[in-house]
């Protein structure tokens, strides 16, 4: 039997022209399950348990990491990666951002010139979604061809379409972490600890590159997941993109109250419940717009489901059907812990 480590090296390299020829070798070592949707290629239908352990266990953290974008996500990555012993270089869009990032200790070196990324083993694109999907040609040209490149965008299908052909070691990924803050002042320690970090590899994804991104995510304390890009975008629409719009709609409804005295009192009485419910709706407007524009079908599907649920609640209240209303609220009370 060929040793598992050798099989993995074959998979991660270019020695096998056809991935399907590895199936039998992997089955010699690993338990596997067949995913129900048979339209997926064979290599995506096999989930081998041995590979994840070996890849994670043998992949060292990169010595030098480049961060493109130094807002909440990029700045937080810079702080935590330095704490792990990585040397961190940053690329900022404006000089004032670069200066402030250095003052705050988000990075150890910074420039507005993407050539500063030369020599980095890993480059993380922590850019606004629209800039990620319409990348600066100078940035693309400056990326080291032997580096691993990943992103943090909240939409993965469009990102793969853009970046899959731009860099040979690109890994699409998405850390599910954030606050309502943005910009160079927003970065903070331990943002990713205990949070999901999902990768969406495709058939051409370099497995060694994927292993490096996984090693970084785990070192930062994140819970590592792998999913198809389409599934990711559908799921994230439900638990992230739609809540932004629902929260915004609630804020708009409250803010449109026509009685000035009621509105003034509502402002005084608003407390933790209202703050929790509306936090994401009061966040970055550009991000919310980009999520809806780049994940439109899934967002509209989620909004339709939400509208139907809201109508059911409204109908129960109109009909004074308190038993039905309480039944729904009991169901949602039991449902919430499944997502938190």
XYZ file of C-alpha atoms in Angstrom:
340
model
C 0.000 0.000 0.000
C 1.312 3.468 -0.863
C 1.838 5.509 2.355
C -0.849 8.118 3.034
C 1.703 10.931 3.195
C 2.869 10.051 -0.333
C -0.730 9.993 -1.591
C -1.293 13.442 -0.116
C 1.870 14.767 -1.714
C 0.618 13.476 -5.060
C -2.724 15.200 -4.530
C -1.112 18.471 -3.508
C 1.336 18.424 -6.400
C 1.070 18.020 -10.143
C 2.184 14.390 -10.496
C -1.322 13.099 -11.095
C -2.955 14.395 -14.247
C -6.343 12.996 -13.230
C -7.552 13.320 -9.642
C -9.893 10.366 -10.136
C -6.895 8.037 -10.187
C -6.344 8.901 -6.520
C -9.746 7.638 -5.421
C -8.679 4.035 -4.926
C -5.513 5.055 -3.088
C -7.435 7.278 -0.692
C -10.012 4.580 -0.037
C -7.184 2.289 1.115
C -6.544 4.700 3.987
C -9.639 6.690 4.737
C -13.270 6.173 5.578
C -15.470 8.071 3.166
C -19.039 9.060 2.512
C -20.855 9.796 -0.709
C -22.621 13.111 -0.804
C -26.171 12.789 -2.107
C -25.873 15.223 -4.982
C -24.241 13.018 -7.609
C -23.669 15.862 -10.043
C -20.548 16.782 -8.073
C -17.213 15.552 -9.460
C -15.767 12.445 -7.836
C -13.064 14.267 -5.902
C -15.705 16.501 -4.264
C -17.889 13.506 -3.363
C -15.182 11.919 -1.238
C -14.629 13.168 2.282
C -11.490 11.521 3.589
C -10.909 11.780 7.329
C -7.186 11.108 7.273
C -6.305 13.971 4.962
C -7.450 16.816 7.177
C -5.424 15.529 10.113
C -2.217 15.063 8.135
C -2.500 18.354 6.239
C -3.153 20.381 9.382
C -0.521 18.586 11.375
C 2.300 19.141 8.850
C 1.514 22.660 7.606
C 3.503 25.373 9.362
C 2.268 28.924 9.703
C 3.683 31.300 7.083
C 6.664 33.332 8.271
C 5.571 36.469 6.400
C 1.971 37.461 5.686
C 0.775 40.309 3.489
C -2.516 42.039 4.259
C -4.221 44.010 1.511
C -6.711 46.228 3.324
C -6.340 47.290 6.957
C -9.905 47.810 8.141
C -11.723 45.701 10.724
C -10.809 42.302 9.261
C -7.346 43.150 7.955
C -6.354 45.059 11.074
C -7.593 42.319 13.385
C -5.705 39.717 11.356
C -2.557 41.817 11.629
C -2.734 42.002 15.410
C -3.365 38.294 15.922
C -0.908 37.055 13.292
C 1.873 39.066 14.914
C 0.952 37.502 18.254
C 1.452 34.106 16.583
C 4.960 35.083 15.505
C 4.265 35.961 11.870
C 5.860 38.996 10.292
C 3.048 41.111 8.837
C 3.227 43.578 5.959
C 0.300 45.747 4.951
C -0.936 47.429 1.792
C -3.243 50.405 2.270
C -5.195 52.424 -0.267
C -4.309 55.786 1.311
C -1.121 56.996 2.974
C -2.974 58.265 6.051
C -4.405 54.782 6.549
C -0.933 53.288 6.207
C 0.487 55.709 8.769
C -2.277 55.046 11.274
C -2.010 51.268 10.836
C 1.672 51.473 11.706
C 0.934 53.693 14.716
C -1.632 51.200 15.998
C 0.720 48.275 15.509
C -1.586 46.499 13.071
C 1.408 45.691 10.856
C 5.189 45.839 11.073
C 5.675 47.330 7.614
C 3.186 49.089 5.366
C 2.992 50.805 1.993
C 0.533 52.013 -0.597
C 2.629 50.131 -3.171
C 1.577 46.473 -3.573
C 5.170 45.561 -4.437
C 5.703 45.361 -0.683
C 4.001 41.953 -0.918
C 7.088 40.451 -2.561
C 8.491 37.739 -0.327
C 5.208 37.032 1.457
C 4.266 33.364 1.779
C 0.595 34.189 2.307
C -1.383 37.195 1.061
C -4.832 37.877 2.517
C -7.116 40.134 0.486
C -9.113 41.957 3.174
C -10.723 44.342 0.709
C -14.263 45.694 0.379
C -16.280 43.297 -1.760
C -16.530 45.557 -4.802
C -12.776 46.189 -4.854
C -12.163 42.474 -4.435
C -14.346 41.733 -7.459
C -12.783 44.497 -9.571
C -9.143 44.203 -8.502
C -6.481 46.775 -9.236
C -4.287 45.396 -12.062
C -1.218 46.656 -10.194
C -2.188 44.526 -7.201
C -2.712 41.420 -9.313
C 0.651 41.927 -11.021
C 2.434 42.396 -7.683
C 1.193 39.176 -6.067
C 4.060 36.678 -5.706
C 3.325 33.711 -7.959
C 4.600 31.236 -5.373
C 2.551 32.706 -2.504
C -0.798 31.427 -1.272
C -3.540 34.013 -1.798
C -6.871 34.029 0.009
C -9.710 36.468 0.622
C -12.262 37.253 3.331
C -15.243 38.168 1.145
C -18.774 37.253 2.192
C -19.804 36.118 -1.324
C -17.841 33.224 -2.747
C -19.296 32.370 -6.159
C -18.430 35.755 -7.647
C -15.018 35.772 -5.949
C -14.094 32.404 -7.465
C -15.203 33.581 -10.897
C -12.888 36.591 -10.582
C -9.856 35.196 -8.792
C -9.810 31.585 -9.930
C -8.019 32.587 -13.115
C -5.854 35.343 -11.590
C -3.578 33.357 -9.279
C -2.516 29.689 -9.281
C -2.657 29.317 -5.484
C -5.867 31.189 -4.713
C -8.132 29.828 -1.971
C -11.585 31.368 -1.536
C -12.392 31.736 2.157
C -14.635 33.662 4.528
C -14.143 34.232 8.257
C -17.567 34.733 9.844
C -16.560 37.480 12.251
C -17.191 41.183 12.526
C -18.522 44.162 14.417
C -20.477 47.254 13.411
C -17.215 49.204 13.161
C -15.077 49.703 10.070
C -11.857 51.385 9.039
C -8.331 51.401 10.376
C -9.478 52.153 13.938
C -11.688 49.043 14.061
C -9.066 46.280 14.231
C -8.974 44.375 17.526
C -7.459 41.296 19.109
C -9.168 37.880 19.081
C -11.901 38.786 16.574
C -11.779 35.303 15.022
C -11.573 33.213 18.182
C -14.444 30.740 18.346
C -15.890 31.945 15.034
C -16.466 29.909 11.852
C -13.987 30.246 8.984
C -15.184 28.576 5.798
C -13.276 27.775 2.615
C -14.952 27.051 -0.716
C -12.441 25.112 -2.823
C -13.103 24.146 -6.428
C -11.568 21.311 -8.508
C -8.549 23.452 -9.432
C -7.769 24.561 -5.865
C -4.208 23.826 -4.734
C -4.597 21.497 -1.729
C -1.323 22.622 -0.160
C -2.584 26.214 -0.337
C -5.873 25.158 1.236
C -3.940 23.464 4.051
C -2.023 26.673 4.768
C -5.210 28.748 5.018
C -6.679 26.111 7.313
C -3.585 26.179 9.525
C -3.855 29.965 9.877
C -7.581 29.868 10.617
C -7.151 27.207 13.283
C -4.195 29.036 14.850
C -6.406 32.122 15.156
C -8.934 30.041 17.079
C -11.508 29.721 14.315
C -13.765 26.741 13.652
C -12.750 25.438 10.199
C -15.372 24.466 7.604
C -15.330 23.537 3.913
C -18.323 24.033 1.599
C -19.244 24.502 -2.042
C -19.393 28.151 -3.082
C -23.051 27.931 -4.125
C -24.081 26.375 -0.812
C -22.041 28.952 1.079
C -23.750 31.849 -0.664
C -27.203 30.409 0.005
C -26.476 29.786 3.684
C -24.791 33.138 4.266
C -27.732 34.924 2.657
C -29.983 33.407 5.335
C -27.850 34.094 8.392
C -25.922 37.226 7.388
C -27.109 39.101 4.306
C -30.874 38.948 4.917
C -30.485 39.940 8.606
C -28.710 43.125 7.502
C -31.702 44.091 5.367
C -34.266 42.998 7.971
C -32.448 45.025 10.610
C -32.313 48.016 8.277
C -36.051 47.696 7.582
C -36.805 47.734 11.319
C -34.692 50.841 11.824
C -36.420 52.523 8.900
C -39.867 51.615 10.251
C -39.081 52.953 13.716
C -37.462 56.073 12.332
C -40.533 56.851 10.211
C -42.835 57.196 13.257
C -44.841 60.374 12.594
C -45.645 61.332 16.172
C -42.611 63.348 17.353
C -43.320 62.693 21.037
C -43.548 58.918 20.496
C -40.368 58.930 18.428
C -38.522 60.961 21.062
C -39.620 58.598 23.839
C -38.680 55.552 21.747
C -35.181 56.961 21.399
C -34.921 57.357 25.161
C -36.275 53.886 25.911
C -34.260 51.938 23.335
C -31.972 49.519 25.171
C -30.117 46.241 24.734
C -32.887 44.372 22.890
C -33.224 47.055 20.228
C -29.439 47.384 20.019
C -29.003 43.636 19.440
C -31.774 43.482 16.845
C -30.563 46.461 14.812
C -26.772 46.200 15.100
C -26.094 44.846 11.614
C -28.616 47.198 9.992
C -26.677 50.162 11.318
C -23.348 48.972 9.945
C -21.410 49.597 6.726
C -23.880 50.690 3.972
C -21.452 49.867 1.152
C -21.011 46.320 2.438
C -24.753 45.739 2.754
C -25.338 47.001 -0.775
C -22.518 44.875 -2.193
C -23.824 41.728 -0.506
C -27.267 42.236 -2.036
C -25.843 43.114 -5.455
C -23.460 40.131 -5.601
C -25.699 37.498 -3.989
C -29.029 38.685 -5.366
C -30.862 35.413 -6.004
C -30.104 33.949 -2.584
C -30.935 37.224 -0.824
C -34.290 37.532 -2.606
C -35.107 33.933 -1.727
C -34.326 34.616 1.923
C -36.367 37.818 1.969
C -39.352 35.964 0.500
C -39.157 33.365 3.278
C -38.880 36.104 5.890
C -41.846 38.004 4.423
C -43.974 34.843 4.575
C -43.031 34.254 8.226
C -43.832 37.859 9.116
C -47.219 37.570 7.428
C -48.006 34.484 9.520
C -47.295 36.430 12.700
C -49.365 39.368 11.494
C -52.265 37.069 10.615
C -52.231 35.458 14.068
C -52.366 38.884 15.717
C -55.124 40.187 13.429
C -57.232 37.126 14.242
C -56.377 37.279 17.973
C -55.062 33.748 17.615
C -52.806 33.934 20.649
C -52.395 30.188 20.859
C -50.958 30.125 17.341
C -48.697 33.082 18.100
C -47.375 31.443 21.254
C -46.797 28.219 19.336
C -44.656 30.050 16.786
C -42.688 31.828 19.517
C -42.112 28.544 21.341
C -40.792 27.078 18.096
C -38.424 29.996 17.495
C -37.221 29.861 21.108
C -36.265 26.221 20.602
C -34.767 26.949 17.170
C -32.407 29.771 18.158
C -29.817 27.682 20.062
C -29.242 25.617 16.915
C -27.615 28.657 15.291
C -25.654 30.104 18.214
